Coordinates of C-alpha atoms in Angstrom, one line a residue:
Chain A
X1 CA 95.0 0.1 40.2
X2 CA 93.1 1.4 43.0
X3 CA 92.8 5.0 43.4
X4 CA 91.9 6.7 46.1
X5 CA 89.5 10.0 45.8
X6 CA 88.3 8.5 42.4
X7 CA 89.4 7.7 39.0
X8 CA 91.3 11.0 39.2
X9 CA 92.9 10.3 42.1
X10 CA 93.3 12.9 45.0
X11 CA 94.4 16.3 43.9
X12 CA 94.4 19.5 45.7
X13 CA 94.7 21.7 42.4
X14 CA 91.1 23.2 43.1
X15 CA 91.9 24.6 46.5
X16 CA 95.4 26.2 45.2
X17 CA 93.7 27.4 42.5
X18 CA 90.7 29.0 44.7
X19 CA 93.1 30.2 47.5
X20 CA 93.5 34.0 46.3
X21 CA 97.1 34.7 48.1
X22 CA 99.1 33.9 44.9
X23 CA 99.8 30.4 45.7
X24 CA 98.9 29.2 42.1
X25 CA 101.4 31.8 40.6
X26 CA 103.9 30.8 43.4
X27 CA 104.0 26.9 42.5
X28 CA 102.9 26.8 38.5
X29 CA 106.9 26.9 37.7
X30 CA 107.4 24.6 40.2
X31 CA 104.3 22.2 38.3
X32 CA 105.6 23.4 34.6
X33 CA 109.0 21.8 36.0
X34 CA 107.4 18.2 37.5
X35 CA 105.8 18.0 33.8
X36 CA 108.9 18.2 32.3
X37 CA 110.4 15.7 34.4
X38 CA 107.5 13.2 33.7
X39 CA 108.9 13.4 30.2
X40 CA 105.4 12.3 28.7
X41 CA 106.0 15.2 26.3
X42 CA 109.2 13.9 25.1
X43 CA 107.1 10.9 23.9
X44 CA 104.9 12.6 22.0
X45 CA 101.7 12.3 24.9
X46 CA 99.4 13.9 26.6
X47 CA 98.9 14.2 30.2
X48 CA 95.4 12.9 30.0
X49 CA 96.9 9.9 27.9
X50 CA 98.6 8.5 31.3
X51 CA 95.6 8.4 33.0
X52 CA 94.4 4.9 34.3
X53 CA 92.3 3.4 31.8
X54 CA 91.5 0.0 33.3
X55 CA 88.4 1.6 34.9
X56 CA 84.9 1.0 34.0
X57 CA 84.2 4.6 34.8
X58 CA 87.2 5.9 32.3
X59 CA 86.3 3.4 29.9
X60 CA 82.8 5.2 29.7
X61 CA 84.4 8.6 29.5
X62 CA 86.8 7.3 26.7
X63 CA 83.6 6.1 25.0
X64 CA 82.7 9.9 24.5
X65 CA 85.3 11.2 22.8
X66 CA 84.7 12.4 19.3
X67 CA 86.0 10.5 16.5
X68 CA 88.9 13.0 16.1
X69 CA 90.1 13.1 19.6
X70 CA 90.0 9.0 19.5
X71 CA 92.1 9.1 16.6
X72 CA 94.6 11.2 17.9
X73 CA 95.0 9.9 21.4
X74 CA 95.7 6.0 19.4
X75 CA 98.1 7.6 17.3
X76 CA 99.8 9.4 20.0
X77 CA 99.9 6.3 21.9
X78 CA 101.4 4.1 18.9
X79 CA 104.2 6.7 18.3
X80 CA 104.7 6.4 22.3
X81 CA 105.0 2.4 22.1
X82 CA 107.3 2.4 18.9
X83 CA 109.7 4.9 20.8
X84 CA 109.6 2.9 24.0
X85 CA 110.3 0.1 22.0
X86 CA 113.2 1.9 20.5
X87 CA 114.3 3.1 24.0
X88 CA 114.9 6.7 23.0
X89 CA 112.3 9.8 22.8
X90 CA 111.4 12.1 19.9
X91 CA 113.5 14.0 18.1
X92 CA 113.1 17.2 19.8
X93 CA 111.4 19.2 17.2
X94 CA 108.2 16.9 17.3
X95 CA 107.9 17.2 21.3
X96 CA 104.8 18.2 22.5
X97 CA 104.5 21.6 23.3
X98 CA 102.7 22.6 26.7
X99 CA 100.5 24.4 24.5
X100 CA 99.2 21.7 23.1
X101 CA 99.1 19.5 26.5
X102 CA 95.3 19.8 26.9
X103 CA 93.4 18.3 29.6
X104 CA 90.7 16.4 26.9
X105 CA 89.8 13.7 28.7
X106 CA 89.7 15.1 32.3
X107 CA 86.2 17.1 31.9
X108 CA 84.3 13.9 30.7
X109 CA 85.6 11.7 33.8
X110 CA 84.5 14.5 35.8
X111 CA 80.9 14.2 34.0
X112 CA 80.8 10.2 34.3
X113 CA 81.9 10.9 38.1
X114 CA 79.3 13.3 38.6
X115 CA 76.3 10.9 37.4
X116 CA 77.9 8.1 39.3
X117 CA 77.9 10.4 42.1
X118 CA 74.2 11.1 41.4
X119 CA 72.8 7.7 41.2
X120 CA 74.4 6.5 44.6
X121 CA 72.6 9.4 46.0
X122 CA 69.4 8.4 44.8
X123 CA 70.3 4.7 45.3
X124 CA 71.0 5.3 49.2
X125 CA 68.9 8.2 49.8
X126 CA 66.2 7.9 52.4
X127 CA 62.4 9.1 52.1
X128 CA 60.4 11.3 54.3
X129 CA 56.8 11.6 54.2
X130 CA 56.0 15.0 52.8
X131 CA 54.6 16.9 55.9
Chain B
X1 CA 9.9 -8.7 17.4
X2 CA 8.7 -7.8 20.5
X3 CA 12.2 -8.1 21.9
X4 CA 13.1 -5.8 19.2
X5 CA 10.6 -3.1 20.4
X6 CA 11.8 -3.4 23.9
X7 CA 15.5 -2.9 22.5
X8 CA 14.4 0.2 20.1
X9 CA 12.3 1.6 23.2
X10 CA 15.4 1.2 25.3
X11 CA 17.3 2.8 23.6
X12 CA 15.9 6.7 24.6
X13 CA 17.8 7.3 27.9
X14 CA 20.8 5.6 26.4
X15 CA 21.5 8.6 23.9
X16 CA 20.5 11.4 26.4
X17 CA 23.1 9.4 28.5
X18 CA 25.6 10.0 26.0
X19 CA 25.2 13.6 25.7
X20 CA 28.4 14.3 28.2
X21 CA 29.9 17.7 28.4
X22 CA 33.2 17.6 26.7
X23 CA 35.9 20.4 27.8
X24 CA 36.0 23.1 25.6
X25 CA 39.6 24.3 24.8
X26 CA 41.2 27.1 26.6
X27 CA 44.1 29.2 25.5
X28 CA 47.0 29.4 27.9
X29 CA 49.6 31.8 26.9
X30 CA 49.7 30.6 23.0
X31 CA 48.9 27.0 24.2
X32 CA 45.6 25.2 23.5
X33 CA 44.7 23.6 26.6
X34 CA 42.0 21.3 27.0
X35 CA 41.0 18.5 30.4
X36 CA 38.1 16.2 30.5
X37 CA 36.8 15.5 33.4
X38 CA 35.2 12.1 34.6
X39 CA 32.0 11.6 36.5
X40 CA 33.2 11.4 40.1
X41 CA 36.7 12.5 40.6
X42 CA 39.4 10.0 39.9
X43 CA 42.1 9.2 42.4
X44 CA 44.4 9.8 39.1
X45 CA 44.8 12.6 36.5
X46 CA 46.8 12.9 33.3
X47 CA 48.4 15.2 31.5
X48 CA 49.5 14.9 27.8
X49 CA 51.4 17.3 25.7
X50 CA 50.6 16.7 22.3
X51 CA 53.1 18.0 19.8
X52 CA 52.7 18.1 16.0
X53 CA 55.8 16.1 15.2
X54 CA 54.9 13.2 13.8
X55 CA 56.7 10.7 11.1
X56 CA 54.8 13.2 8.9
X57 CA 56.5 16.3 9.3
X58 CA 60.2 14.6 9.5
X59 CA 63.0 16.5 7.9
X60 CA 64.9 13.5 7.6
X61 CA 63.8 9.7 8.0
X62 CA 63.7 8.6 11.5
X63 CA 64.1 11.6 12.8
X64 CA 60.7 12.0 14.8
X65 CA 61.5 8.0 16.2
X66 CA 64.6 9.5 18.2
X67 CA 62.8 12.6 19.1
X68 CA 60.4 10.3 21.0
X69 CA 63.4 8.5 22.5
X70 CA 64.9 11.2 23.6
X71 CA 61.9 12.7 25.8
X72 CA 62.8 12.4 29.4
X73 CA 66.5 12.7 29.0
X74 CA 68.7 15.1 30.7
X75 CA 67.3 18.9 30.6
X76 CA 68.5 22.1 32.5
X77 CA 66.1 20.8 35.2
X78 CA 68.3 17.8 36.1
X79 CA 69.8 14.5 34.6
X80 CA 67.5 11.7 32.9
X81 CA 67.8 9.9 36.5
X82 CA 66.6 12.2 38.4
X83 CA 63.5 12.4 36.4
X84 CA 63.0 9.0 36.4
X85 CA 63.9 8.5 40.3
X86 CA 61.4 11.4 41.1
X87 CA 58.5 10.1 39.2
X88 CA 58.8 6.9 41.0
X89 CA 58.9 8.7 44.5
X90 CA 56.0 10.2 43.3
X91 CA 54.2 7.1 41.8
X92 CA 53.8 8.9 38.5
X93 CA 54.1 6.7 34.8
X94 CA 56.3 9.2 32.3
X95 CA 55.9 8.0 28.5
X96 CA 56.5 9.0 25.1
X97 CA 54.5 7.5 21.9
X98 CA 54.7 8.2 18.4
X99 CA 51.8 8.6 15.9
X100 CA 52.1 9.4 12.0
X101 CA 51.3 13.1 12.8
X102 CA 51.7 13.5 16.6
X103 CA 54.1 12.9 19.8
X104 CA 52.5 12.3 22.8
X105 CA 54.6 12.7 25.8
X106 CA 52.1 11.8 28.7
X107 CA 52.5 12.0 32.5
X108 CA 50.1 10.1 34.7
X109 CA 50.1 11.0 38.4
X110 CA 48.0 11.1 41.6
X111 CA 45.9 14.2 41.9
X112 CA 47.3 17.0 43.2
X113 CA 51.1 16.3 41.9
X114 CA 50.1 18.0 38.8
X115 CA 52.7 21.1 39.5
X116 CA 55.6 18.6 39.4
X117 CA 54.7 16.9 36.7
X118 CA 53.9 20.0 34.5
X119 CA 57.3 20.9 35.1
X120 CA 59.0 18.1 33.9
X121 CA 57.0 18.0 30.9
X122 CA 57.6 21.9 30.4
X123 CA 61.5 21.4 31.0
X124 CA 61.4 18.6 28.1
X125 CA 60.5 20.6 26.3
X126 CA 62.1 23.7 26.3
X127 CA 65.7 22.6 27.6
X128 CA 66.4 19.2 27.1
X129 CA 69.8 18.8 26.1
X130 CA 70.4 16.2 23.4
X131 CA 73.8 15.0 24.5
X132 CA 75.6 12.8 21.9
X133 CA 76.9 10.9 24.7
X134 CA 73.3 10.4 25.6
X135 CA 72.5 9.5 22.4
X136 CA 75.1 7.0 22.0
X137 CA 74.5 5.3 25.8
X138 CA 70.7 5.6 26.2
X139 CA 68.9 6.6 23.5
X140 CA 70.3 4.3 20.6
X141 CA 69.8 1.0 21.8
X142 CA 66.2 1.6 22.8
X143 CA 65.5 2.7 19.2
X144 CA 67.3 -0.2 17.9
X145 CA 65.5 -2.4 20.2
X146 CA 61.9 -1.2 19.0
X147 CA 62.6 -1.0 15.5
X148 CA 63.7 -4.7 15.7
X149 CA 60.9 -6.1 17.4
X150 CA 58.2 -3.8 15.6
X151 CA 59.5 -5.1 12.0
X152 CA 59.8 -8.6 13.1
X153 CA 55.7 -8.4 13.2
X154 CA 54.7 -9.1 9.6
X155 CA 51.4 -7.0 10.3
X156 CA 53.2 -3.8 11.6
X157 CA 55.9 -3.7 8.9
X158 CA 52.9 -4.7 6.1
X159 CA 50.8 -1.6 7.3
X160 CA 54.2 0.4 7.4
X161 CA 55.1 -0.5 4.0
X162 CA 51.7 -0.2 2.8
X163 CA 51.7 3.7 4.2
X164 CA 55.0 4.5 2.2
X165 CA 53.0 2.7 -1.3
X166 CA 50.3 4.8 -0.7
X167 CA 51.1 8.0 0.0
X168 CA 54.9 7.8 -0.6
X169 CA 56.0 10.9 1.2
X170 CA 54.7 12.6 4.7
X171 CA 52.1 10.0 5.8
X172 CA 54.2 8.0 4.1
X173 CA 57.3 8.0 6.0
X174 CA 58.1 4.9 8.5
X175 CA 57.1 5.3 12.3
X176 CA 60.6 3.9 12.7
X177 CA 64.1 4.9 12.3
X178 CA 66.4 2.7 10.1
X179 CA 69.8 2.3 10.5
X180 CA 69.9 2.9 6.7
X181 CA 69.6 6.7 7.3
X182 CA 71.5 7.7 10.4
X183 CA 70.1 10.5 12.8
X184 CA 72.9 12.7 14.6
X185 CA 72.0 14.1 17.7
X186 CA 72.5 17.8 16.1
X187 CA 69.6 16.6 13.9
X188 CA 67.4 15.9 16.4
X189 CA 68.2 19.0 18.1
X190 CA 67.0 20.9 15.5
X191 CA 64.0 18.8 14.6
X192 CA 63.3 19.7 18.2
X193 CA 63.8 23.5 18.1
X194 CA 60.9 23.6 15.1
X195 CA 58.7 21.2 16.4
X196 CA 58.5 22.1 20.4
X197 CA 57.4 25.4 18.9
X198 CA 54.3 26.8 21.3
X199 CA 52.2 27.0 18.3
X200 CA 52.9 23.4 17.6
X201 CA 51.9 22.2 21.0
X202 CA 48.7 21.5 22.7
X203 CA 48.4 20.0 26.2
X204 CA 45.2 17.6 27.1
X205 CA 44.5 16.7 30.5
X206 CA 42.3 14.3 32.2
X207 CA 40.7 14.2 35.7
X208 CA 41.5 17.8 35.7
X209 CA 39.4 20.6 35.3
X210 CA 40.6 23.0 32.2
X211 CA 40.7 26.1 34.8
X212 CA 43.2 24.0 36.7
X213 CA 44.8 23.0 34.1
X214 CA 45.0 26.1 32.1
X215 CA 46.7 27.5 35.5
X216 CA 49.2 24.9 36.0
X217 CA 50.5 25.4 32.2
X218 CA 50.6 28.5 32.3
X219 CA 52.9 29.2 35.4
X220 CA 54.9 26.0 34.1
X221 CA 54.9 26.5 30.4
X222 CA 54.8 30.7 30.3
X223 CA 58.6 31.5 30.4
X224 CA 60.8 29.0 29.4
X225 CA 59.1 27.1 26.3
X226 CA 60.7 27.3 23.1
X227 CA 59.0 30.2 20.8
X228 CA 59.6 32.0 17.8
X229 CA 60.1 29.2 15.2
X230 CA 57.5 28.2 13.2
X231 CA 57.0 25.0 13.3
X232 CA 56.9 21.7 10.7
X233 CA 54.9 21.4 7.3
X234 CA 53.8 18.3 6.5
X235 CA 53.2 19.3 2.6
X236 CA 50.0 18.1 1.6
X237 CA 48.8 14.4 0.5
X238 CA 48.7 12.5 -2.4
X239 CA 47.4 8.4 -2.9
X240 CA 49.5 6.7 -5.2
X241 CA 48.5 3.0 -4.5
X242 CA 50.9 0.4 -5.6
X243 CA 52.5 -3.3 -4.7
X244 CA 55.5 -4.4 -2.3
X245 CA 56.5 -7.8 -2.0
X246 CA 58.8 -8.8 0.9
X247 CA 60.5 -11.9 1.8
X248 CA 59.3 -13.3 5.9
X249 CA 62.6 -14.6 7.0
X250 CA 62.5 -18.6 7.6
X251 CA 63.9 -18.3 10.8
X252 CA 60.9 -16.1 11.9
X253 CA 58.8 -17.6 14.9
X254 CA 55.6 -18.9 14.7
X255 CA 53.7 -15.9 15.9
X256 CA 55.4 -14.4 12.5
X257 CA 52.6 -15.1 10.6
X258 CA 52.5 -14.6 6.4
X259 CA 50.7 -11.2 5.7
X260 CA 48.7 -9.8 2.9
X261 CA 47.3 -6.2 2.9
X262 CA 45.0 -4.8 0.2
X263 CA 44.3 -0.9 1.0
X264 CA 42.7 2.1 -0.6
X265 CA 44.0 5.8 0.2
X266 CA 41.6 8.6 0.3
X267 CA 42.2 12.5 0.9
X268 CA 40.2 14.8 3.0
X269 CA 38.9 13.8 6.6
X270 CA 37.0 10.7 6.5
X271 CA 33.4 10.6 5.8
X272 CA 30.8 8.8 8.1
X273 CA 30.3 6.3 4.8
X274 CA 33.9 5.7 5.1
X275 CA 33.5 4.7 8.7
X276 CA 31.1 3.0 8.5
X277 CA 32.7 0.5 5.8
X278 CA 35.0 -1.2 7.7
X279 CA 32.5 -2.3 10.1
X280 CA 30.2 -3.7 6.9
X281 CA 33.2 -5.8 5.9
X282 CA 33.9 -6.8 9.8
X283 CA 36.5 -9.4 10.5
X284 CA 35.8 -9.1 14.3
X285 CA 33.7 -11.5 15.4
X286 CA 31.3 -9.6 18.3
X287 CA 30.5 -12.8 19.7
X288 CA 32.6 -15.8 21.6
X289 CA 32.8 -19.1 19.7
X290 CA 31.3 -18.2 16.5
X291 CA 33.0 -16.1 12.9
X292 CA 30.2 -14.0 13.0
X293 CA 28.0 -13.0 10.1
X294 CA 30.2 -10.1 8.1
X295 CA 31.5 -11.6 4.8
X296 CA 35.4 -10.6 6.0
X297 CA 35.1 -13.0 9.0
X298 CA 33.0 -15.6 7.2
X299 CA 36.0 -15.6 4.6
X300 CA 38.5 -16.4 7.5
X301 CA 36.5 -19.0 8.7
X302 CA 37.6 -21.6 5.9
X303 CA 41.1 -21.6 6.6
X304 CA 41.9 -22.8 10.4
X305 CA 43.9 -20.4 12.4
X306 CA 43.5 -17.3 9.7
X307 CA 42.0 -13.9 10.3
X308 CA 41.0 -11.1 7.9
X309 CA 39.9 -7.6 9.3
X310 CA 39.0 -4.1 8.2
X311 CA 40.5 -0.7 9.3
X312 CA 40.3 2.3 8.7
X313 CA 43.1 4.8 9.4
X314 CA 42.0 8.5 9.8
X315 CA 44.6 11.4 9.1
X316 CA 43.9 14.9 9.5
X317 CA 44.0 15.1 5.4
X318 CA 43.4 11.6 4.5
X319 CA 43.1 8.0 5.4
X320 CA 43.5 4.7 4.7
X321 CA 41.4 1.7 4.4
X322 CA 42.1 -1.7 4.3
X323 CA 42.0 -5.3 4.9
X324 CA 45.1 -7.1 7.0
X325 CA 44.8 -11.0 6.0
X326 CA 47.4 -13.1 8.3
X327 CA 47.0 -17.2 7.8
X328 CA 49.8 -19.7 9.6
X329 CA 50.9 -20.6 5.7
X330 CA 51.5 -18.4 2.7
X331 CA 48.6 -20.9 0.8
X332 CA 45.9 -20.2 3.3
X333 CA 46.9 -16.3 2.9
X334 CA 46.4 -16.5 -0.6
X335 CA 43.3 -18.8 -0.3
X336 CA 41.8 -16.5 1.9
X337 CA 43.0 -13.5 0.3
X338 CA 40.6 -14.3 -3.0
X339 CA 37.5 -14.5 -1.0
X340 CA 38.6 -11.0 0.7
X341 CA 39.1 -9.5 -3.0
X342 CA 35.9 -11.1 -3.7
X343 CA 33.7 -9.4 -0.3
X344 CA 35.3 -5.7 -1.4
X345 CA 33.9 -5.9 -4.6
X346 CA 30.4 -7.3 -3.5
X347 CA 30.5 -4.2 -0.4
X348 CA 29.1 -1.6 -2.9
X349 CA 26.1 -3.5 -3.1
X350 CA 25.1 -4.2 0.7
X351 CA 22.0 -5.0 1.9
X352 CA 20.0 -2.1 3.7
X353 CA 20.0 -4.4 7.4
X354 CA 23.8 -4.8 7.1
X355 CA 24.4 -1.3 6.4
X356 CA 22.5 -0.5 9.6
X357 CA 24.5 -3.1 11.6
X358 CA 27.4 -1.3 10.7
X359 CA 26.5 2.0 11.4
X360 CA 25.4 0.7 15.0
X361 CA 28.7 -0.7 15.2
X362 CA 30.2 2.6 14.3
X363 CA 28.9 4.1 16.9
X364 CA 29.8 1.9 19.8
X365 CA 33.4 2.0 18.6
X366 CA 33.1 6.1 18.1
X367 CA 31.8 6.3 21.7
X368 CA 34.0 3.7 23.3
X369 CA 37.0 5.1 21.7
X370 CA 36.6 8.5 24.1
X371 CA 36.0 6.2 27.2
X372 CA 39.8 4.5 27.3
X373 CA 42.8 6.7 28.3
X374 CA 44.8 5.8 25.1
X375 CA 41.7 5.9 22.8
X376 CA 41.1 9.7 23.9
X377 CA 44.9 11.1 24.1
X378 CA 44.8 9.7 20.2
X379 CA 41.5 11.5 18.9
X380 CA 41.0 14.3 21.0
X381 CA 44.7 15.2 21.4
X382 CA 44.7 15.1 17.9
X383 CA 41.8 17.1 17.3
X384 CA 42.6 19.9 19.6
X385 CA 44.9 21.9 17.1
X386 CA 41.7 22.3 15.5
X387 CA 40.0 24.3 18.6
X388 CA 37.3 21.9 19.8
X389 CA 37.0 18.1 21.2
X390 CA 34.3 16.9 18.9
X391 CA 31.6 15.0 21.2
X392 CA 30.4 11.6 19.9
X393 CA 26.8 13.3 19.2
X394 CA 28.2 15.0 15.9
X395 CA 29.5 11.9 14.3
X396 CA 26.3 10.0 15.5
X397 CA 24.5 12.8 13.7
X398 CA 26.4 11.9 10.8
X399 CA 26.2 8.4 10.7
X400 CA 22.2 8.3 11.2
X401 CA 22.4 9.5 7.7
X402 CA 24.2 6.6 6.1
X403 CA 22.3 4.4 3.8
X404 CA 23.0 1.6 1.7
X405 CA 23.1 3.6 -1.3
X406 CA 25.6 6.6 0.2
X407 CA 27.8 3.7 1.2
X408 CA 27.4 2.0 -2.2
X409 CA 28.8 5.1 -4.1
X410 CA 31.5 5.9 -1.5
X411 CA 32.7 2.1 -1.5
X412 CA 32.7 1.8 -5.2
X413 CA 34.5 5.7 -5.7
X414 CA 37.4 4.3 -3.3
X415 CA 37.3 0.5 -5.1
X416 CA 38.0 2.3 -8.5
X417 CA 41.6 3.3 -7.6
X418 CA 44.7 1.7 -7.5
X419 CA 44.9 -0.7 -4.7
X420 CA 48.0 -0.5 -2.5
X421 CA 48.9 -4.8 -1.9
X422 CA 51.4 -5.4 0.3
X423 CA 52.4 -9.4 0.9
X424 CA 54.7 -10.2 3.5
X425 CA 55.6 -14.3 3.3
X426 CA 56.5 -16.5 0.8
X427 CA 56.8 -14.9 -2.1
X428 CA 56.2 -17.9 -4.7
X429 CA 52.9 -18.3 -2.9
X430 CA 51.2 -15.1 -2.2
X431 CA 49.4 -13.8 -4.8
X432 CA 49.5 -10.5 -6.7
X433 CA 46.9 -7.7 -7.2
X434 CA 46.2 -8.2 -10.5
X435 CA 46.0 -12.1 -10.0
X436 CA 43.1 -11.2 -7.3
X437 CA 41.2 -9.2 -10.0
X438 CA 41.7 -5.8 -7.7

C-alpha cells in the first residue's frame, strides 16, 4: 500500500497537540471512541501492530525492537490470528487496556524516517564554494 | 677498498642531515600534544588521536576491535552519514586503526581545515552514542568481515596465536573480535568511557606546528572530552611460550600458504642488541634477483616459493622476536624450518662483519620508519605518553655499541627460553618444536 506522507501516513495530531486552545482536550473523547470502534484492543492488539509492515523502512524499524518487544509483538499477532480464525474477539477480561496500548514502534519509525530524510538531503544538495 | 673509504667519508654529511628537529611534547588542557612538521610546508596535514585502548587493555575479549569499528558513528554533533559526507566535502580521510596497545583515530585533510576535523575527533571521543541499532546494522557486519578476512591469512592467524601462546593474557589478547565471545553495545560504551579519559589520550599532528595543534586541541577538547575516570590498566607482561597447531582449510585459496612461526619473547623495552638481531638473521633481500647473504634467505632459497623472515615486535614492556616461515606446501615449510632452527642456534656466534651489516640495516630501518606517516603514527604516537618523541640519533648511539659479543650474549639469553611455535597447515607434516631441536 502506498501511503502519502511517509510510512505513518498523514496526521494532524502534532498540530492539534501544539495548539493551546483546548482543542486536544475537546477531541480526546472522540479519539478514544474511534480507537474502541477500530476494535484492535478486543483482539489483544496494540495500535502500532496495525501499521503496514510491508515496507523497507518499517522493516528496518522492526529490526530495531528489543528481543522482548519482538516476542510480545509476535505473541499478540498469533493470538489475534487465532481469534480471527474463530470469528470472535477475546473474552472481555483479556482485552487490551487503553493504558497498555503504547506506541512502541512509532518512535523507531520516526528515527528511520529522519535518517532517510537526511540521506536524501545529502544526496540532493548543491555545494557552493566557500567565499 | 677505495670505494669503501669513499663511502665512509661520504657519511659525515649524511649523519648531520639526520639531526632533524623533532617536536617537543606540549600539554593542552591535560592532553599530551606533539606535532611533526616536515621541511617544506606540505599541502596536507593530519591529526591522530592516540588512545591507550588496544587489545591489551580489553575488559572483555573483542571489545577493543568493536570500539575501533564504532569510530565516526553518530555523536551529539551529527549522524555517521553527516560525519562521512562532510569529510568527503572537505576532501579529508577519516580512519581508525588498532594495535595491541593503542587505538589510532586519524583524520587527514588539506591544510586549513584542522578546526573542522578536530571537532569531529573531539565529538567521537566525547559523545559517541553507541546506539544498539547502529551496532547491529553498521558496525557488526564490518567487524565480521574484518575478522574473517584477517584470520583467513595464515600469517596473521599464526602471529595472533603466537602472541596468545607467548603472553597468554594482556598482550596475548587477540586483535580481532570473535563470535565465540559476543560483545554488546553497552559493553563498548562502558569500555569507551574508561578509554577516552583525558589521561589516556594523546594527539599527534603532522604538517602542523605544535603551537597550532595545541591551540586547536585546547578549543576542541577543552570542554567536551570525558574526564574523571582513571583509564584502563593492562597488567604486567610475562613470557610463557608453548606450542599451537592449527589445520589449514583444504579449500583455502592459493594465497593461504602453510605457515610456521617460531618466536621468543622478552620482557622490558627491546635493547639495541635485540633490534639488530632480526637484521642479522635477515630474510629480506636488499637486492632484486638474489636471495642475499643472510642465513634465513639462504635457507628459504632452497625451496621454490618459500620465504623465511625475521621480525621484532616491540611493545612498551615486552617484545616478541621471531621468524615467519611460509612455503607453497607443508613439506616445504618443514624443510625450511629445519634450516631456520639451525640458523637461530648459530645466531649467537655471528662474525663481526655480519653484525656490522645488521647494525647498519637496523639504523636504516629506525630512520625510515619515521618518514612514512603510518610508521610515524605507530612509533611516535606510542612514545607520546612517555613525554617525548625519540629522535633516530639516540637509537643510533645505542646501536653503535652493538658488537658480536653483546649480540651473541643477547641471542643466547633469548634463545634459551621456551620457544613459541605456531604451525598452520597440514599437521601430519609440519614439525613439532622438539623435532626442530628448539
